[in-house]
Structures are given as C-alpha cells and as structure tokens.
Amino acid sequence: MGQAKVTIDYETERLPVVAMDGSYPMVEVQGKLIPVFEGQVSVVPANRYTDGAVDVLKIDAMMGQDYGSSYGGHFFRFDATVRAERDFENCFILFVIAPETGAATYVMREIADINAVGNERILVTMPVNPGFGGGRFSYKLFSGGEEIEVRDPNGIMSIRDESQDSFVDGESGEPETDYEPIASSRENRSSAVGAPPKVEKARLLDFPKSLLGVVAGGYAVATFSIDEKGEVIEILSISGDRAEFIPEVWKTVTQSRYRPGIYQGKALVTTVRQTYFFNEFAPFSEEMVSVPYPNLRDRAPRVIYSPLPEIALSKARTVELEITVNRLGRVENPMVVDDSGRAEVGAAALQAIKQWIFEPAIVDGFPVEQRFRYQLKLAPQ
C-alpha cells in the first residue's frame, strides 16, 4: 500500500485521526483535539505524504517476556533511531503485525515529537499475545494525521525472539494492501469533561548493572503527583521486590516529561500510579493510572534505598548527620554533626547519604520537606 491515512467514526461523521493520546485516537473538532474511546478505525489510501521525510538509521523489533509480572506476559518492542528533515508534531505510529499463522493485527500508539536536531529515538513497548512471535511486521509514521515518508531499507521485517542474538531482516517491499478496519472495544467515556495526565517523553528505564546475571527480573511501583505545569512535585511512595530498582524508577519518574491532567479545560494537580517491569532485555513501564489521593498517616521520612560507603572500619561506628529530605525523597544539604573523630568515615558517610532515597515526611496527610538529624550506623567490614 502507498500513502495512507487513518480515519475513525466520531458521532455521525468519519474523521481523520490527527493524533493519539497514548492508545486512544484523537480527532479535531472545532479546532480542539478530542480523544475517541469507541469507534471503528480504518486505514485508507491518501494522495500524498506530508512535507519532509525521515531516514531510518537503525531499527530493531523483538518479542520478549515480562519476567517481572506474576503472569509472565509477553511484549513487543520497537526501537528505531531516525533522522528527520524537519520537526514533526502530534506523531503516532501504525504497526501491521502478521504472525506466522492467522490474521494480521493493526495497532496504533502515540510517539514523542520527532525533531530535526540530531538523531531521534522511537521506542514503543506494548503487551501482546505470544502469537506475535516469529511473525513479520511493517509500520507507518504519521504527523498531524498525514503520513510521513520513511526512508527505511528494511521494508517488511521479521520480529526476532529475545533468545536470538541479532536482528534478522525480512524481505523488502511494501505492506499488503488489504487493510481491514480496526475495531476499538474501549469503554465509553466522555471526552468533554477532561483528559488524564500522560507521559510525553519518557526517560528510558535501565536494568541495574549490579543485578545482571543475578536475577531474571522484577517490578516496582511508584505513586506520585503531577502539577498544572506537568512537573512531578512529590513522590508519595516507591516500592519493589529489589531495592536496586528504586533509583532507576526514581530517575524515570523525575526525568520524564509529562502533560498535566485536564478537567473542564483547566490543568490540575493529579496523583498517578505507574508500574515498572525489569528484565535484562527490555525494561518497560505500563501506562500511568490516575488514582485518588491516598489517605496518608503522618510519619518521619522513611529510607527506601540506602547504599553504604565502602570503607574499612576496625569497629562499628555511628555517624550523626543533619540532612534535609525534600518532597521527592532526595537528600539536600547534608552535614556531619558527629563522626567520633574519624574524619574519613564522616566524609564517606556524607557521600553515601547523598545517594539515598527516602519516602518524604508526611504532615497533616501531605508530603513536606523536612530537616532532621539522622544516625547512620556503619558496621565493620
């Protein structure tokens, strides 16, 4: 099939899909983008590509298994490095995934804006049926509802299994032309009220190097609040089955870019929960879920990640520090109050505690910044 566009039923009309909100198609009505949670989606021919093109420099697609989940779910990961001739906004990707047997599956997902400065990475990870494994796929990129010309020498490609050592190309060519409509079974929601917050550009999750070859995987969950500007203003909790996952989740939460939640046309502070799955092949996170603000009991800051300094001690010692823990759970302005006359031990403790992560103090049900004294106990090695 040549150039294409995607359309969807909206009320009594069939309108072009001009953007995606995560996995929800969006249409433009009276100058506003509106997500559509129910409707018949179709891929139809178009007359032209949008202005500008994208060159694919590197591409990989794989079928993996989420070892961290209780059900061992499978996922499809698409990872491409591209270079664009111009900036592209309101981008989404259409996958046509054909297993070895059975009908092809068509999936659309929002992707970050593609900029013309340097190389850009397009990374999509989504849960799938294991039947995707061993098949072939093609894809199309869209910006503002118009297809972007993609100069990709791979053409139709194979999906490699995570047990393979390298990516295997399929035969080149255009995808088949017999596109079938995509049925959406999303529950009916009112798009006039508002929209939940979402990740606009995610910081990529890494598998901790210290766990390579030690564990197959695991998970962590973070609950945090996003303000009207899309900034993370507080982390209420981070928990997981390995302490080593916590700093990776903290970095991803604080270094990702978000769009705030919208209600009746106004941005608002929103509390969300996100689950992160770790495995050596492709750590990934689920979509954020908006949750009610939890009923929090007052508490002092609580340590959830606490690497100790690597320093040889002749006997157990306690270093007393004064620290500030902010609402994101990080240590600020630490100072040594008492190091029992061992300056090198105090200096090592000071450097170590800067890497610690806390759940912040709770006062009157909300996180607050708090300064206090903390005794760091060091055992002999």
Tab-separated table of C-alpha atoms in Angstrom:
chain	number	residue	atom	x	y	z
A	1	MET	CA	0.000	0.000	0.000
A	2	GLY	CA	1.245	3.505	-0.797
A	3	GLN	CA	0.416	6.611	1.185
A	4	ALA	CA	-2.241	6.124	3.829
A	5	LYS	CA	-4.355	7.946	6.382
A	6	VAL	CA	-6.306	6.690	9.374
A	7	THR	CA	-9.962	7.549	9.954
A	8	ILE	CA	-12.423	6.848	12.765
A	9	ASP	CA	-16.151	7.106	13.377
A	10	TYR	CA	-16.957	10.055	15.633
A	11	GLU	CA	-20.620	10.648	16.399
A	12	THR	CA	-22.218	10.697	12.920
A	13	GLU	CA	-19.069	11.508	10.938
A	14	ARG	CA	-15.930	9.716	9.789
A	15	LEU	CA	-12.981	11.937	10.648
A	16	PRO	CA	-9.212	11.616	10.153
A	17	VAL	CA	-7.129	10.618	13.168
A	18	VAL	CA	-4.801	13.609	13.661
A	19	ALA	CA	-3.016	12.489	16.848
A	20	MET	CA	-3.003	9.840	19.564
A	21	ASP	CA	-3.415	10.126	23.323
A	22	GLY	CA	-1.464	7.036	24.320
A	23	SER	CA	-3.503	4.319	22.614
A	24	TYR	CA	-6.603	6.475	22.035
A	25	PRO	CA	-7.168	8.063	18.579
A	26	MET	CA	-7.823	11.815	18.550
A	27	VAL	CA	-9.826	13.859	16.057
A	28	GLU	CA	-10.040	17.610	15.560
A	29	VAL	CA	-13.435	19.203	16.131
A	30	GLN	CA	-13.815	22.993	16.001
A	31	GLY	CA	-10.089	23.439	16.482
A	32	LYS	CA	-9.860	21.144	19.532
A	33	LEU	CA	-8.275	17.689	19.777
A	34	ILE	CA	-10.743	15.197	21.222
A	35	PRO	CA	-9.889	11.592	22.197
A	36	VAL	CA	-12.249	8.927	20.850
A	37	PHE	CA	-12.736	5.930	23.136
A	38	GLU	CA	-15.121	3.987	20.904
A	39	GLY	CA	-15.354	3.780	17.149
A	40	GLN	CA	-14.449	1.894	14.010
A	41	VAL	CA	-10.953	2.743	12.772
A	42	SER	CA	-9.907	2.221	9.153
A	43	VAL	CA	-6.722	2.712	7.143
A	44	VAL	CA	-7.485	4.181	3.721
A	45	PRO	CA	-5.380	5.447	0.782
A	46	ALA	CA	-4.126	9.043	0.774
A	47	ASN	CA	-2.934	11.274	-2.073
A	48	ARG	CA	0.375	12.395	-0.647
A	49	TYR	CA	2.913	12.269	2.136
A	50	THR	CA	3.270	15.222	4.464
A	51	ASP	CA	6.154	17.606	3.748
A	52	GLY	CA	9.541	16.289	4.840
A	53	ALA	CA	10.809	12.769	5.391
A	54	VAL	CA	12.512	10.585	7.983
A	55	ASP	CA	15.609	8.458	7.380
A	56	VAL	CA	15.877	5.271	9.453
A	57	LEU	CA	19.450	4.807	10.699
A	58	LYS	CA	18.935	1.772	12.924
A	59	ILE	CA	15.978	-0.423	13.733
A	60	ASP	CA	15.178	-3.411	15.911
A	61	ALA	CA	11.989	-5.227	16.856
A	62	MET	CA	11.672	-8.062	19.301
A	63	MET	CA	9.249	-10.261	21.132
A	64	GLY	CA	10.034	-10.556	24.834
A	65	GLN	CA	8.590	-11.850	28.053
A	66	ASP	CA	7.950	-9.776	31.137
A	67	TYR	CA	9.622	-11.881	33.792
A	68	GLY	CA	8.691	-9.355	36.455
A	69	SER	CA	4.943	-9.832	36.204
A	70	SER	CA	3.053	-12.504	38.064
A	71	TYR	CA	1.608	-13.822	34.810
A	72	GLY	CA	4.791	-13.676	32.698
A	73	GLY	CA	3.149	-11.555	29.994
A	74	HIS	CA	4.728	-11.050	26.581
A	75	PHE	CA	5.544	-7.726	24.970
A	76	PHE	CA	6.511	-6.353	21.569
A	77	ARG	CA	9.269	-3.743	21.477
A	78	PHE	CA	10.032	-1.489	18.515
A	79	ASP	CA	13.250	0.512	18.734
A	80	ALA	CA	14.370	2.809	15.897
A	81	THR	CA	16.908	5.606	15.528
A	82	VAL	CA	15.878	8.157	12.901
A	83	ARG	CA	16.935	11.488	11.456
A	84	ALA	CA	14.252	13.923	10.328
A	85	GLU	CA	14.312	16.616	7.654
A	86	ARG	CA	12.049	18.832	9.770
A	87	ASP	CA	10.230	18.834	13.106
A	88	PHE	CA	7.128	16.663	13.293
A	89	GLU	CA	4.419	17.099	15.949
A	90	ASN	CA	1.363	15.080	17.023
A	91	CYS	CA	3.126	11.901	15.956
A	92	PHE	CA	1.877	8.342	16.099
A	93	ILE	CA	2.867	5.001	14.655
A	94	LEU	CA	0.768	2.324	12.976
A	95	PHE	CA	2.017	-1.264	13.206
A	96	VAL	CA	0.854	-4.050	10.909
A	97	ILE	CA	1.906	-7.235	12.690
A	98	ALA	CA	1.438	-10.563	10.909
A	99	PRO	CA	2.070	-13.796	12.853
A	100	GLU	CA	3.231	-16.955	11.113
A	101	THR	CA	-0.374	-18.145	11.103
A	102	GLY	CA	-3.627	-16.230	11.434
A	103	ALA	CA	-4.763	-12.728	10.574
A	104	ALA	CA	-2.663	-9.602	10.830
A	105	THR	CA	-3.104	-7.252	13.783
A	106	TYR	CA	-3.108	-3.459	13.460
A	107	VAL	CA	-2.010	-1.384	16.430
A	108	MET	CA	-1.551	2.385	16.822
A	109	ARG	CA	0.412	4.144	19.537
A	110	GLU	CA	1.380	7.727	20.281
A	111	ILE	CA	5.083	8.526	19.988
A	112	ALA	CA	7.087	11.584	21.008
A	113	ASP	CA	7.551	14.507	18.648
A	114	ILE	CA	10.311	13.898	16.094
A	115	ASN	CA	12.771	16.787	15.958
A	116	ALA	CA	15.216	17.723	13.221
A	117	VAL	CA	18.109	18.364	15.645
A	118	GLY	CA	20.391	15.318	15.682
A	119	ASN	CA	19.129	11.743	15.869
A	120	GLU	CA	15.819	10.839	17.493
A	121	ARG	CA	14.798	7.540	19.049
A	122	ILE	CA	11.361	5.987	18.588
A	123	LEU	CA	10.752	3.392	21.282
A	124	VAL	CA	7.416	1.618	21.721
A	125	THR	CA	6.821	-1.262	24.122
A	126	MET	CA	3.397	-2.835	24.470
A	127	PRO	CA	1.889	-6.040	25.858
A	128	VAL	CA	0.924	-8.555	23.170
A	129	ASN	CA	-0.305	-12.062	22.601
A	130	PRO	CA	2.550	-14.609	22.294
A	131	GLY	CA	1.259	-15.330	18.773
A	132	PHE	CA	3.097	-12.216	17.601
A	133	GLY	CA	6.396	-14.047	17.996
A	134	GLY	CA	8.051	-15.379	14.862
A	135	GLY	CA	5.992	-13.214	12.525
A	136	ARG	CA	6.659	-10.191	10.338
A	137	PHE	CA	5.626	-6.581	10.587
A	138	SER	CA	5.651	-3.213	8.850
A	139	TYR	CA	4.890	0.247	10.157
A	140	LYS	CA	3.904	3.767	9.147
A	141	LEU	CA	4.594	7.084	10.873
A	142	PHE	CA	2.086	9.936	10.997
A	143	SER	CA	2.243	13.596	11.972
A	144	GLY	CA	-0.933	15.627	12.345
A	145	GLY	CA	-2.833	12.861	10.590
A	146	GLU	CA	-0.628	12.836	7.478
A	147	GLU	CA	1.788	10.001	6.751
A	148	ILE	CA	5.495	10.793	6.946
A	149	GLU	CA	7.658	9.439	4.161
A	150	VAL	CA	10.002	6.929	5.816
A	151	ARG	CA	13.188	6.007	4.012
A	152	ASP	CA	13.834	2.588	5.524
A	153	PRO	CA	15.829	-0.052	3.599
A	154	ASN	CA	14.391	-2.835	5.748
A	155	GLY	CA	10.868	-2.816	4.293
A	156	ILE	CA	8.814	-5.629	5.798
A	157	MET	CA	10.747	-7.029	8.751
A	158	SER	CA	10.870	-10.052	10.990
A	159	ILE	CA	10.200	-9.933	14.703
A	160	ARG	CA	13.088	-11.554	16.487
A	161	ASP	CA	12.651	-13.571	19.634
A	162	GLU	CA	14.568	-12.422	22.708
A	163	SER	CA	16.629	-15.626	22.579
A	164	GLN	CA	18.125	-14.627	19.216
A	165	ASP	CA	21.459	-12.837	19.197
A	166	SER	CA	20.784	-10.408	16.374
A	167	PHE	CA	18.022	-8.829	14.371
A	168	VAL	CA	17.009	-10.645	11.192
A	169	ASP	CA	15.643	-8.702	8.232
A	170	GLY	CA	12.679	-9.933	6.287
A	171	GLU	CA	12.250	-9.401	2.569
A	172	SER	CA	11.874	-5.810	1.456
A	173	GLY	CA	8.745	-4.400	-0.087
A	174	GLU	CA	5.531	-2.582	0.639
A	175	PRO	CA	2.968	-3.926	3.108
A	176	GLU	CA	-0.077	-5.732	1.790
A	177	THR	CA	-2.907	-3.529	0.584
A	178	ASP	CA	-5.834	-5.382	2.132
A	179	TYR	CA	-6.072	-3.320	5.335
A	180	GLU	CA	-9.071	-4.237	7.437
A	181	PRO	CA	-10.853	-1.848	9.815
A	182	ILE	CA	-9.596	-1.809	13.377
A	183	ALA	CA	-12.314	-2.294	15.966
A	184	SER	CA	-11.973	-0.436	19.263
A	185	SER	CA	-13.562	-2.001	22.342
A	186	ARG	CA	-12.630	0.791	24.790
A	187	GLU	CA	-15.285	1.651	27.324
A	188	ASN	CA	-17.366	4.700	26.517
A	189	ARG	CA	-16.067	7.806	28.270
A	190	SER	CA	-16.986	11.458	27.935
A	191	SER	CA	-14.250	13.433	26.191
A	192	ALA	CA	-15.903	16.744	27.078
A	193	VAL	CA	-15.012	16.534	30.792
A	194	GLY	CA	-11.245	16.258	30.575
A	195	ALA	CA	-8.238	14.075	29.967
A	196	PRO	CA	-5.876	12.203	32.291
A	197	PRO	CA	-2.197	13.132	32.595
A	198	LYS	CA	0.214	11.306	30.336
A	199	VAL	CA	3.891	10.812	29.655
A	200	GLU	CA	5.003	12.984	26.732
A	201	LYS	CA	8.612	11.833	26.636
A	202	ALA	CA	9.786	9.021	28.886
A	203	ARG	CA	13.217	8.563	30.347
A	204	LEU	CA	14.290	5.079	29.288
A	205	LEU	CA	14.319	2.533	32.070
A	206	ASP	CA	17.602	0.665	32.620
A	207	PHE	CA	18.196	-2.721	34.193
A	208	PRO	CA	20.572	-2.244	37.170
A	209	LYS	CA	24.069	-3.395	36.236
A	210	SER	CA	24.584	-4.867	39.689
A	211	LEU	CA	21.765	-7.364	39.027
A	212	LEU	CA	22.942	-8.602	35.621
A	213	GLY	CA	23.284	-12.355	35.847
A	214	VAL	CA	21.917	-12.285	39.405
A	215	VAL	CA	18.142	-12.065	38.892
A	216	ALA	CA	15.964	-12.503	35.790
A	217	GLY	CA	13.769	-9.527	36.552
A	218	GLY	CA	11.282	-7.906	38.868
A	219	TYR	CA	8.981	-4.945	39.280
A	220	ALA	CA	8.499	-1.665	41.137
A	221	VAL	CA	5.536	0.671	41.645
A	222	ALA	CA	5.614	4.451	42.139
A	223	THR	CA	2.844	6.795	43.251
A	224	PHE	CA	3.464	10.484	42.599
A	225	SER	CA	1.763	13.798	41.882
A	226	ILE	CA	1.980	15.946	38.737
A	227	ASP	CA	1.128	19.650	38.921
A	228	GLU	CA	-0.570	22.001	36.470
A	229	LYS	CA	2.699	22.512	34.574
A	230	GLY	CA	3.319	18.787	34.116
A	231	GLU	CA	6.086	18.692	36.747
A	232	VAL	CA	6.459	15.991	39.390
A	233	ILE	CA	6.026	17.814	42.690
A	234	GLU	CA	6.017	14.916	45.159
A	235	ILE	CA	6.715	11.205	45.286
A	236	LEU	CA	4.372	9.524	47.734
A	237	SER	CA	5.854	6.039	47.550
A	238	ILE	CA	8.159	3.739	45.608
A	239	SER	CA	8.208	0.028	46.311
A	240	GLY	CA	9.546	-3.030	44.541
A	241	ASP	CA	10.887	-6.517	45.013
A	242	ARG	CA	14.531	-5.346	44.773
A	243	ALA	CA	15.991	-2.208	46.348
A	244	GLU	CA	18.252	-1.786	43.306
A	245	PHE	CA	15.193	-0.990	41.156
A	246	ILE	CA	14.253	2.059	43.247
A	247	PRO	CA	16.884	4.559	41.982
A	248	GLU	CA	16.078	3.587	38.388
A	249	VAL	CA	12.388	4.223	38.982
A	250	TRP	CA	13.172	7.500	40.763
A	251	LYS	CA	15.205	8.702	37.771
A	252	THR	CA	12.477	7.701	35.327
A	253	VAL	CA	9.739	9.415	37.358
A	254	THR	CA	11.655	12.672	37.775
A	255	GLN	CA	13.363	12.844	34.370
A	256	SER	CA	10.370	12.026	32.167
A	257	ARG	CA	8.261	14.801	30.641
A	258	TYR	CA	4.528	14.892	31.380
A	259	ARG	CA	1.383	16.574	30.208
A	260	PRO	CA	-0.879	17.552	33.143
A	261	GLY	CA	-4.369	16.242	33.649
A	262	ILE	CA	-7.166	18.422	32.265
A	263	TYR	CA	-10.618	18.952	33.756
A	264	GLN	CA	-13.193	21.246	32.148
A	265	GLY	CA	-10.468	22.880	30.094
A	266	LYS	CA	-8.130	23.597	33.021
A	267	ALA	CA	-4.921	21.847	34.073
A	268	LEU	CA	-4.946	20.417	37.584
A	269	VAL	CA	-2.764	18.565	40.063
A	270	THR	CA	-3.167	14.819	39.574
A	271	THR	CA	-1.966	11.783	41.503
A	272	VAL	CA	-0.891	8.794	39.428
A	273	ARG	CA	0.476	5.311	39.877
A	274	GLN	CA	2.862	3.632	37.456
A	275	THR	CA	4.220	0.089	37.405
A	276	TYR	CA	7.690	-0.678	36.057
A	277	PHE	CA	8.872	-4.098	34.898
A	278	PHE	CA	12.537	-5.020	34.836
A	279	ASN	CA	14.232	-7.667	32.733
A	280	GLU	CA	17.636	-7.789	31.075
A	281	PHE	CA	16.254	-7.474	27.547
A	282	ALA	CA	13.832	-4.548	27.627
A	283	PRO	CA	12.701	-2.992	30.927
A	284	PHE	CA	9.477	-1.057	30.404
A	285	SER	CA	6.614	0.597	32.213
A	286	GLU	CA	2.866	0.360	31.982
A	287	GLU	CA	0.723	3.398	31.238
A	288	MET	CA	0.100	5.749	34.151
A	289	VAL	CA	-3.150	5.295	36.037
A	290	SER	CA	-4.847	8.215	37.779
A	291	VAL	CA	-5.659	7.338	41.403
A	292	PRO	CA	-7.388	9.111	44.309
A	293	TYR	CA	-5.023	10.931	46.623
A	294	PRO	CA	-4.153	8.392	49.323
A	295	ASN	CA	-5.052	8.795	52.977
A	296	LEU	CA	-1.549	9.196	54.424
A	297	ARG	CA	-0.681	8.971	58.088
A	298	ASP	CA	1.856	11.423	59.464
A	299	ARG	CA	5.360	9.998	59.559
A	300	ALA	CA	9.023	10.877	59.526
A	301	PRO	CA	10.998	10.419	56.293
A	302	ARG	CA	11.450	6.708	55.581
A	303	VAL	CA	14.541	5.227	53.907
A	304	ILE	CA	13.827	3.036	50.858
A	305	TYR	CA	17.290	2.937	49.214
A	306	SER	CA	20.441	3.177	51.331
A	307	PRO	CA	23.807	2.115	49.859
A	308	LEU	CA	26.566	2.218	52.467
A	309	PRO	CA	30.069	3.586	51.893
A	310	GLU	CA	32.833	1.152	51.022
A	311	ILE	CA	35.239	1.915	53.814
A	312	ALA	CA	37.149	-0.491	56.062
A	313	LEU	CA	36.335	0.013	59.760
A	314	SER	CA	38.033	-1.562	62.745
A	315	LYS	CA	34.822	-1.479	64.776
A	316	ALA	CA	31.198	-0.500	64.385
A	317	ARG	CA	30.646	3.247	64.327
A	318	THR	CA	27.749	5.646	64.131
A	319	VAL	CA	27.970	8.888	62.179
A	320	GLU	CA	25.421	11.540	63.049
A	321	LEU	CA	24.305	13.665	60.124
A	322	GLU	CA	21.935	16.560	59.651
A	323	ILE	CA	20.023	16.333	56.384
A	324	THR	CA	17.044	17.725	54.521
A	325	VAL	CA	14.717	15.330	52.688
A	326	ASN	CA	12.614	17.097	50.051
A	327	ARG	CA	9.172	16.122	48.733
A	328	LEU	CA	10.776	13.977	46.021
A	329	GLY	CA	12.591	11.949	48.662
A	330	ARG	CA	16.124	13.148	47.898
A	331	VAL	CA	18.722	14.363	50.398
A	332	GLU	CA	19.730	18.023	50.313
A	333	ASN	CA	22.407	19.972	52.211
A	334	PRO	CA	23.788	17.111	54.335
A	335	MET	CA	26.375	17.914	57.028
A	336	VAL	CA	28.291	15.811	59.538
A	337	VAL	CA	27.393	16.549	63.174
A	338	ASP	CA	29.497	13.835	64.844
A	339	ASP	CA	31.941	11.372	63.256
A	340	SER	CA	33.575	10.162	66.524
A	341	GLY	CA	36.851	11.723	65.489
A	342	ARG	CA	37.147	9.739	62.250
A	343	ALA	CA	37.006	12.390	59.539
A	344	GLU	CA	37.437	9.869	56.717
A	345	VAL	CA	34.451	7.891	57.993
A	346	GLY	CA	32.328	11.029	58.232
A	347	ALA	CA	33.292	12.063	54.691
A	348	ALA	CA	32.408	8.599	53.351
A	349	ALA	CA	29.051	8.660	55.152
A	350	LEU	CA	28.349	12.125	53.748
A	351	GLN	CA	28.952	10.991	50.169
A	352	ALA	CA	26.891	7.845	50.651
A	353	ILE	CA	23.809	9.515	52.045
A	354	LYS	CA	23.629	11.848	49.048
A	355	GLN	CA	22.668	8.748	47.021
A	356	TRP	CA	19.936	7.668	49.421
A	357	ILE	CA	16.251	7.848	48.537
A	358	PHE	CA	13.519	8.356	51.113
A	359	GLU	CA	9.768	8.439	51.143
A	360	PRO	CA	9.233	12.031	52.324
A	361	ALA	CA	7.841	13.087	55.679
A	362	ILE	CA	4.048	13.323	55.948
A	363	VAL	CA	2.459	16.131	57.954
A	364	ASP	CA	-1.320	16.564	58.095
A	365	GLY	CA	-1.663	13.971	55.343
A	366	PHE	CA	0.698	15.559	52.778
A	367	PRO	CA	4.417	15.253	51.950
A	368	VAL	CA	6.626	18.050	53.286
A	369	GLU	CA	10.291	18.952	53.154
A	370	GLN	CA	11.891	18.242	56.499
A	371	ARG	CA	15.302	18.784	58.055
A	372	PHE	CA	16.378	16.470	60.864
A	373	ARG	CA	19.276	14.576	62.387
A	374	TYR	CA	19.956	11.040	61.226
A	375	GLN	CA	22.277	8.437	62.741
A	376	LEU	CA	23.975	6.345	60.069
A	377	LYS	CA	25.266	3.118	61.579
A	378	LEU	CA	28.326	1.601	59.958
A	379	ALA	CA	29.293	-1.980	60.736
A	380	PRO	CA	32.895	-3.236	60.466
A	381	GLN	CA	33.867	-4.986	57.232
